[in-house]
Amino acid sequence: MSTVALETLFPLCRRKPSFHRHKPIPLRPFFVTCSSNLNDDASFIFHQQPRKTLSPVHAVSHTDTSVLHSLQCPHTITNTFLINTTETVEGKIFVRLDHGKGLRDRELTVGCNLPGKWILHWGVTYVDDVGREWDQPPRDMIPPGSILIKDYAIETPLKESSLSAEGDTLHEIRIDLKANNGIAAINFVLKDEETEAWYKNKRRDFKVSLVNNLKEDNSIIGPKWGFDLWPGNLGQISKMFLQSEEADQDDSSESRVPEQDNNQPESFCEEVPITKKVLVQNSISVSTTKCHESGAVKELLLLETDLPGDVVLHWGVCRDDSRKWEVPPRPHPPGTVAFKERALRTQFRPRDDGKGSLALITLEEEFSGFMFVLKQNENTWFKYNGHDFYIPLSSSSSFLNSGNKEGQSEDNSSEKIQRTKSKMAQRSIFQEIERLAAEAYNIFRISIPTFSEETAAEPEVTIVEPETSIVEPQATTIVIPETSVESETQSLDPKICSGTGTGYEILCQAFNWESHKSGRWYIELKEMASELASLGFTVVWLPPPTESVSPEGYMPKDLYNLNSRYGNIDELKDLVKRFHEVGIKVLGDAVLNHRCAHYQNQNGIWNIFGGPLNWDDRAVVADDPHFQGRGNKSSGDNFHAAPNIDHSQEFVRKDLKEWLCWLRKEVGYDGWRLDFVRGFWGGYVKDYIDASEPYFSVGEYWDSLSYTYSEMDHNQDAHRQRIIDWINATNGTSGAFDVTTKGILHPALERCEYWRLSDEKGKPPGVLGWWPSRAVTFIENHDTGSTQGHWRFPSGKQMQGYAYILTHPGTPSVFYDHISSHDKSEIASLISLRKRNKIHCRSRVQISKAEKDVYAAIIDEKVAMKIGPGHFEPPSDSQKWSLAIEGKDYKIWEAS
C-alpha cells in the first residue's frame, strides 16, 4: 500500500494554529498519474467565502442551483487543506558517442531530460589495470568544474542546455576522449543533489566500453564493443555482450587482438528510461453553510479537490467532542455505500469544466462535526496531521474556538492515541485469545535463559500484550528487561558473556556501498585508523572479506578466498593489525545465510559448491524452488538471489565453525556482524558464537514495522518483539541492530511527532527500551543510505538522530558517510560527551517530555538532552546543568 505526503503550510510543531482570512485559493488541476510513497500531514487555510469570489458556481449541474444559491451567502465558511503529493515522472538518461576534434578522437555526452541538480559521478577502467574497476581519468579528460573524489572518481555537474524536441530542458555534460589514452571503459552513475537520489542501471553502474576486447581476468567486468549496460541481476548479460563472447570463442587467440585502428568504437546514441519523484501541490476545499429546506435548517457541505484520478470520500459525522464516527440518516449523495456501519463512502464526481472533482453533502443540524479521509485510486489515503479531517458544523466563531481547542489538544495527541488503543485492547476478546495462544506456544518453543547482569538477581519476565491493530498473532511475546546500573561508580562486567563486549562500545561502520570501487579500500582505511581512534570509536565494522559474485561482497562464493574488491588478504591483515595498534576492535561481516555455487547440477541448477568447502546440494534448504536443495526446510526466511544454506546439517555447522575460528586466528577479527539473520534460527548463531568466542557480535534482523492505513502505528511492540525473539534464541550471546528505533525516529523527526519516542510505559519504544545491552542503535547503513537509499534517514535530521542514539543506552553505530561529511565534528563532540559521562549500554533513561514538537530525557542523572524545535530545560531543583552541545533542533546538558 502506497502513502502520500501531506506537507503542512505552517510548521506542525506550533502550539497554536495559524489562520488566514483571504480569498479562496484557486484549485490547480494535475492530470498525471500520482505514485506516492509517504504519508505525512495536510495544512489548511480558513477563510470567509465572499459571495463574488465563490469558485464552485460553475462546478455543479443545473439541478443544484438552489444549493449554489445557499453557498453564495456571506456566511459560507471555506476550509482549504493543502496537499503535497509526490508524483512519479518518466524521463531518460541518454548516452551519445560522437566523433571528436581529432581523426581518432571521440566525444562522450551524458544527459538527462528531467529537472534536477544532476551530477555525473564517473571514473574509468584502464586497459592494463586488472586490480581496480574505477580510476581517475587523465587530466585532459576532466571537464571544468569537476571535483576529484579521492583517487578513483570524478564528480562533474551537468549543465542546462537547449530544449529537446519534446520541449523538455536537457541537462548534459560532454567529455573529450583522446586517442591512445589506454582507457577501456567509462563507468558512471547519475546523482540528483536535490533529492540525494542515485540513478543506476538495475542497481549496477552504467558502463561504456571503448575497446573491442581485453585480456581475460576474473576481477574485471569485461568492456565490450559499443555501449554496454550491465544489468543488476547476476548471471545475466546484455545481448551485445553475448554476441561478442560468441565471436571471441569462434576466433583464434591471435585474431582476437585487432589493429588499434579497428579497435575504436563506432558512434552511437542510447537512451535508458528512468523515473523521478517530484513534488506536486494539490488541495481539498470544504465549504459549509446553513440552508432552509421545508422549514428545517440543514448543513450544506461542498467538497472540491484537484487530486487526479478516482477520489473517494470516506466520511461520517459526530455529535460531540469525542468525535465518535457514526452514519447520518438518509438521504445520502447518489452512489454512496456504507462501510462497516460506521462510515460512508462517496465517489467524487468530475466538475463540469473538467478541472477537478466535487462531492455535495446535506446534513441535519443535529450533528456537531463532519469527519473524513480521502482515498485516491486504489491504495492511497490522505489524513490531516495523522488524524481524520474534521470540520465543525456550527458558526464561524465556534469554528475558530474549535480550531484553537484542537491546537491546544495536539500536544496531548500521544496520550489520546494510547488511551484509545488501551480501550480497544480491553474490548477485544479475540485479541486476548490470540495473546494467550501465543504465550502457550512460546512456553512450548523457547526456554528463558538467565543472564548474569550487574545484580545477581533473576531477570523479571513480563508479558507484552500485542498491538490491537495487528491482525496476525505473534508467535513469541516474552520480553527480558534489563537491570539498570544503580551506582555511578559501579563498572560493567568486562566479560558478561561471549559476543556482548563491555557495554561501553561505540561502533563505526567503516565502509559504504561504493567503497569497493577503488580496489584498495583496505589501504585507504588503514590511513584513517588513527583518525577513527581520535574520534572515539572503539569498534569498527569492516565489509565482507570473501570472494563474491557481487563486488560489494554480499554474494560469497569461496569462503576461504579473502581476495576481494576491497583488497587482498595481506592488506586485510595489515589493516586489522593497524586498528589493534590504535586500540580499536574489528568486526568481520560474516554472510552465513547464503552462498553462491561454483557448479551446476544435472538439471542445470547452480547448487554445487567448490573450494575447501565443497558442499553438494544437501547443504541447500529444500523449500527454495530456485535452487532445488536436498537439505531440510529453512528455519527462517529465504533469500532468493542465492542458495540458502541449511544450517541444520551437522557438516555445514562444523565447516562454518572452523571457518569462523580460522578468520579469528588468521585475520585477527574480534567479532562479527552477521548478515540477514532472518534466514536461519538464532540457536545456530549461538553454536557459532560459542565456537568462535567473539568479543562482540551483532545480527541484522530487518523486517517491516507495523502500519495502519499506511501510517506507522505508535505501538511497535510486535516489531521489536521479533528482534527480541531472535536475540533470545541466541541465548543472549549476540546483539541485534535496533531497526525499531530507526523506524520510529523517521516519522518522529520528519513529521514533528516526537511523542512517538515514548512507549505506553514511558520507556524508549525500540529494542533499547526492552533489552538495551543487546540493542545496537543506528540511523543509517550501506543498505538504507549510501547510493542504495532503500530507507534513507530524513534529510537534514541526521544530527538529531545521533543526539538521540549517542546519549541513550544501547551500543551506538555511526555510518561512514556521516563521519566523512560536515557532521564529523558534531558527531565527535557527542562521542566525547558519551565517553566523558561513561554512558553505557545499560544506562538508565528518564523520559521528561515526549510531545508533538519535543522529546527530552535525562540519562543516568548525568546527561540531559532534547531533540525537536520545542522548548525544554532540565530541572534545576536537585542539581545544576550546563549546556555542553547545541545544534540544529537539539541540545545536550551535563550535570555540573
PDB file of N, CA and C in Angstrom, residues 793-825:
ATOM      1  N   PHE A 793      17.463   8.012   6.046  1.00  0.00           N
ATOM      2  CA  PHE A 793      17.060   8.806   7.199  1.00  0.00           C
ATOM      3  C   PHE A 793      16.606  10.186   6.715  1.00  0.00           C
ATOM      4  N   PRO A 794      15.609  10.794   7.387  1.00  0.00           N
ATOM      5  CA  PRO A 794      15.100  12.099   6.922  1.00  0.00           C
ATOM      6  C   PRO A 794      16.220  13.110   6.711  1.00  0.00           C
ATOM      7  N   SER A 795      16.194  13.747   5.558  1.00  0.00           N
ATOM      8  CA  SER A 795      17.252  14.684   5.179  1.00  0.00           C
ATOM      9  C   SER A 795      17.327  15.859   6.151  1.00  0.00           C
ATOM     10  N   GLY A 796      18.546  16.193   6.557  1.00  0.00           N
ATOM     11  CA  GLY A 796      18.762  17.302   7.467  1.00  0.00           C
ATOM     12  C   GLY A 796      18.498  17.000   8.926  1.00  0.00           C
ATOM     13  N   LYS A 797      18.090  15.766   9.233  1.00  0.00           N
ATOM     14  CA  LYS A 797      17.771  15.394  10.611  1.00  0.00           C
ATOM     15  C   LYS A 797      18.807  14.446  11.212  1.00  0.00           C
ATOM     16  N   GLN A 798      19.910  14.207  10.508  1.00  0.00           N
ATOM     17  CA  GLN A 798      20.864  13.202  10.967  1.00  0.00           C
ATOM     18  C   GLN A 798      21.426  13.517  12.350  1.00  0.00           C
ATOM     19  N   MET A 799      21.727  14.781  12.609  1.00  0.00           N
ATOM     20  CA  MET A 799      22.342  15.107  13.895  1.00  0.00           C
ATOM     21  C   MET A 799      21.350  14.952  15.044  1.00  0.00           C
ATOM     22  N   GLN A 800      20.076  15.158  14.806  1.00  0.00           N
ATOM     23  CA  GLN A 800      19.097  14.849  15.845  1.00  0.00           C
ATOM     24  C   GLN A 800      19.116  13.356  16.155  1.00  0.00           C
ATOM     25  N   GLY A 801      19.224  12.558  15.085  1.00  0.00           N
ATOM     26  CA  GLY A 801      19.293  11.115  15.282  1.00  0.00           C
ATOM     27  C   GLY A 801      20.503  10.707  16.101  1.00  0.00           C
ATOM     28  N   TYR A 802      21.657  11.292  15.802  1.00  0.00           N
ATOM     29  CA  TYR A 802      22.865  10.951  16.567  1.00  0.00           C
ATOM     30  C   TYR A 802      22.798  11.517  17.986  1.00  0.00           C
ATOM     31  N   ALA A 803      22.161  12.671  18.166  1.00  0.00           N
ATOM     32  CA  ALA A 803      21.994  13.192  19.523  1.00  0.00           C
ATOM     33  C   ALA A 803      21.175  12.226  20.366  1.00  0.00           C
ATOM     34  N   TYR A 804      20.270  11.511  19.728  1.00  0.00           N
ATOM     35  CA  TYR A 804      19.458  10.518  20.444  1.00  0.00           C
ATOM     36  C   TYR A 804      20.273   9.259  20.764  1.00  0.00           C
ATOM     37  N   ILE A 805      20.851   8.605  19.741  1.00  0.00           N
ATOM     38  CA  ILE A 805      21.469   7.297  19.994  1.00  0.00           C
ATOM     39  C   ILE A 805      22.790   7.414  20.747  1.00  0.00           C
ATOM     40  N   LEU A 806      23.497   8.558  20.634  1.00  0.00           N
ATOM     41  CA  LEU A 806      24.777   8.694  21.326  1.00  0.00           C
ATOM     42  C   LEU A 806      24.618   9.167  22.773  1.00  0.00           C
ATOM     43  N   THR A 807      23.408   9.481  23.195  1.00  0.00           N
ATOM     44  CA  THR A 807      23.183   9.805  24.604  1.00  0.00           C
ATOM     45  C   THR A 807      22.370   8.731  25.307  1.00  0.00           C
ATOM     46  N   HIS A 808      21.824   7.795  24.572  1.00  0.00           N
ATOM     47  CA  HIS A 808      20.937   6.788  25.141  1.00  0.00           C
ATOM     48  C   HIS A 808      21.662   5.450  25.326  1.00  0.00           C
ATOM     49  N   PRO A 809      21.070   4.555  26.108  1.00  0.00           N
ATOM     50  CA  PRO A 809      21.662   3.221  26.248  1.00  0.00           C
ATOM     51  C   PRO A 809      21.647   2.472  24.927  1.00  0.00           C
ATOM     52  N   GLY A 810      22.155   1.234  24.960  1.00  0.00           N
ATOM     53  CA  GLY A 810      22.406   0.510  23.729  1.00  0.00           C
ATOM     54  C   GLY A 810      23.818   0.792  23.261  1.00  0.00           C
ATOM     55  N   THR A 811      24.222   0.146  22.189  1.00  0.00           N
ATOM     56  CA  THR A 811      25.532   0.359  21.584  1.00  0.00           C
ATOM     57  C   THR A 811      25.347   1.147  20.297  1.00  0.00           C
ATOM     58  N   PRO A 812      25.764   2.413  20.249  1.00  0.00           N
ATOM     59  CA  PRO A 812      25.519   3.232  19.053  1.00  0.00           C
ATOM     60  C   PRO A 812      26.477   2.881  17.914  1.00  0.00           C
ATOM     61  N   SER A 813      25.957   2.936  16.697  1.00  0.00           N
ATOM     62  CA  SER A 813      26.759   2.688  15.494  1.00  0.00           C
ATOM     63  C   SER A 813      26.666   3.908  14.590  1.00  0.00           C
ATOM     64  N   VAL A 814      27.804   4.409  14.135  1.00  0.00           N
ATOM     65  CA  VAL A 814      27.876   5.604  13.289  1.00  0.00           C
ATOM     66  C   VAL A 814      28.280   5.178  11.878  1.00  0.00           C
ATOM     67  N   PHE A 815      27.601   5.725  10.878  1.00  0.00           N
ATOM     68  CA  PHE A 815      27.838   5.350   9.482  1.00  0.00           C
ATOM     69  C   PHE A 815      29.008   6.149   8.899  1.00  0.00           C
ATOM     70  N   TYR A 816      29.785   5.489   8.061  1.00  0.00           N
ATOM     71  CA  TYR A 816      30.988   6.097   7.470  1.00  0.00           C
ATOM     72  C   TYR A 816      30.676   7.392   6.728  1.00  0.00           C
ATOM     73  N   ASP A 817      29.591   7.417   5.946  1.00  0.00           N
ATOM     74  CA  ASP A 817      29.273   8.609   5.160  1.00  0.00           C
ATOM     75  C   ASP A 817      29.106   9.848   6.035  1.00  0.00           C
ATOM     76  N   HIS A 818      28.646   9.667   7.259  1.00  0.00           N
ATOM     77  CA  HIS A 818      28.391  10.805   8.137  1.00  0.00           C
ATOM     78  C   HIS A 818      29.660  11.341   8.786  1.00  0.00           C
ATOM     79  N   ILE A 819      30.623  10.465   9.061  1.00  0.00           N
ATOM     80  CA  ILE A 819      31.872  10.968   9.640  1.00  0.00           C
ATOM     81  C   ILE A 819      32.808  11.494   8.565  1.00  0.00           C
ATOM     82  N   SER A 820      32.462  11.269   7.303  1.00  0.00           N
ATOM     83  CA  SER A 820      33.257  11.855   6.220  1.00  0.00           C
ATOM     84  C   SER A 820      32.540  13.064   5.627  1.00  0.00           C
ATOM     85  N   SER A 821      31.562  13.605   6.369  1.00  0.00           N
ATOM     86  CA  SER A 821      30.806  14.772   5.909  1.00  0.00           C
ATOM     87  C   SER A 821      31.036  15.922   6.872  1.00  0.00           C
ATOM     88  N   HIS A 822      30.276  17.004   6.680  1.00  0.00           N
ATOM     89  CA  HIS A 822      30.404  18.177   7.538  1.00  0.00           C
ATOM     90  C   HIS A 822      29.883  17.924   8.946  1.00  0.00           C
ATOM     91  N   ASP A 823      29.242  16.769   9.175  1.00  0.00           N
ATOM     92  CA  ASP A 823      28.736  16.434  10.509  1.00  0.00           C
ATOM     93  C   ASP A 823      29.808  15.825  11.412  1.00  0.00           C
ATOM     94  N   LYS A 824      31.003  15.620  10.900  1.00  0.00           N
ATOM     95  CA  LYS A 824      32.015  14.888  11.655  1.00  0.00           C
ATOM     96  C   LYS A 824      32.323  15.524  13.002  1.00  0.00           C
ATOM     97  N   SER A 825      32.508  16.833  13.052  1.00  0.00           N
ATOM     98  CA  SER A 825      32.890  17.480  14.306  1.00  0.00           C
ATOM     99  C   SER A 825      31.776  17.385  15.341  1.00  0.00           C
TER     100      SER A 825
END
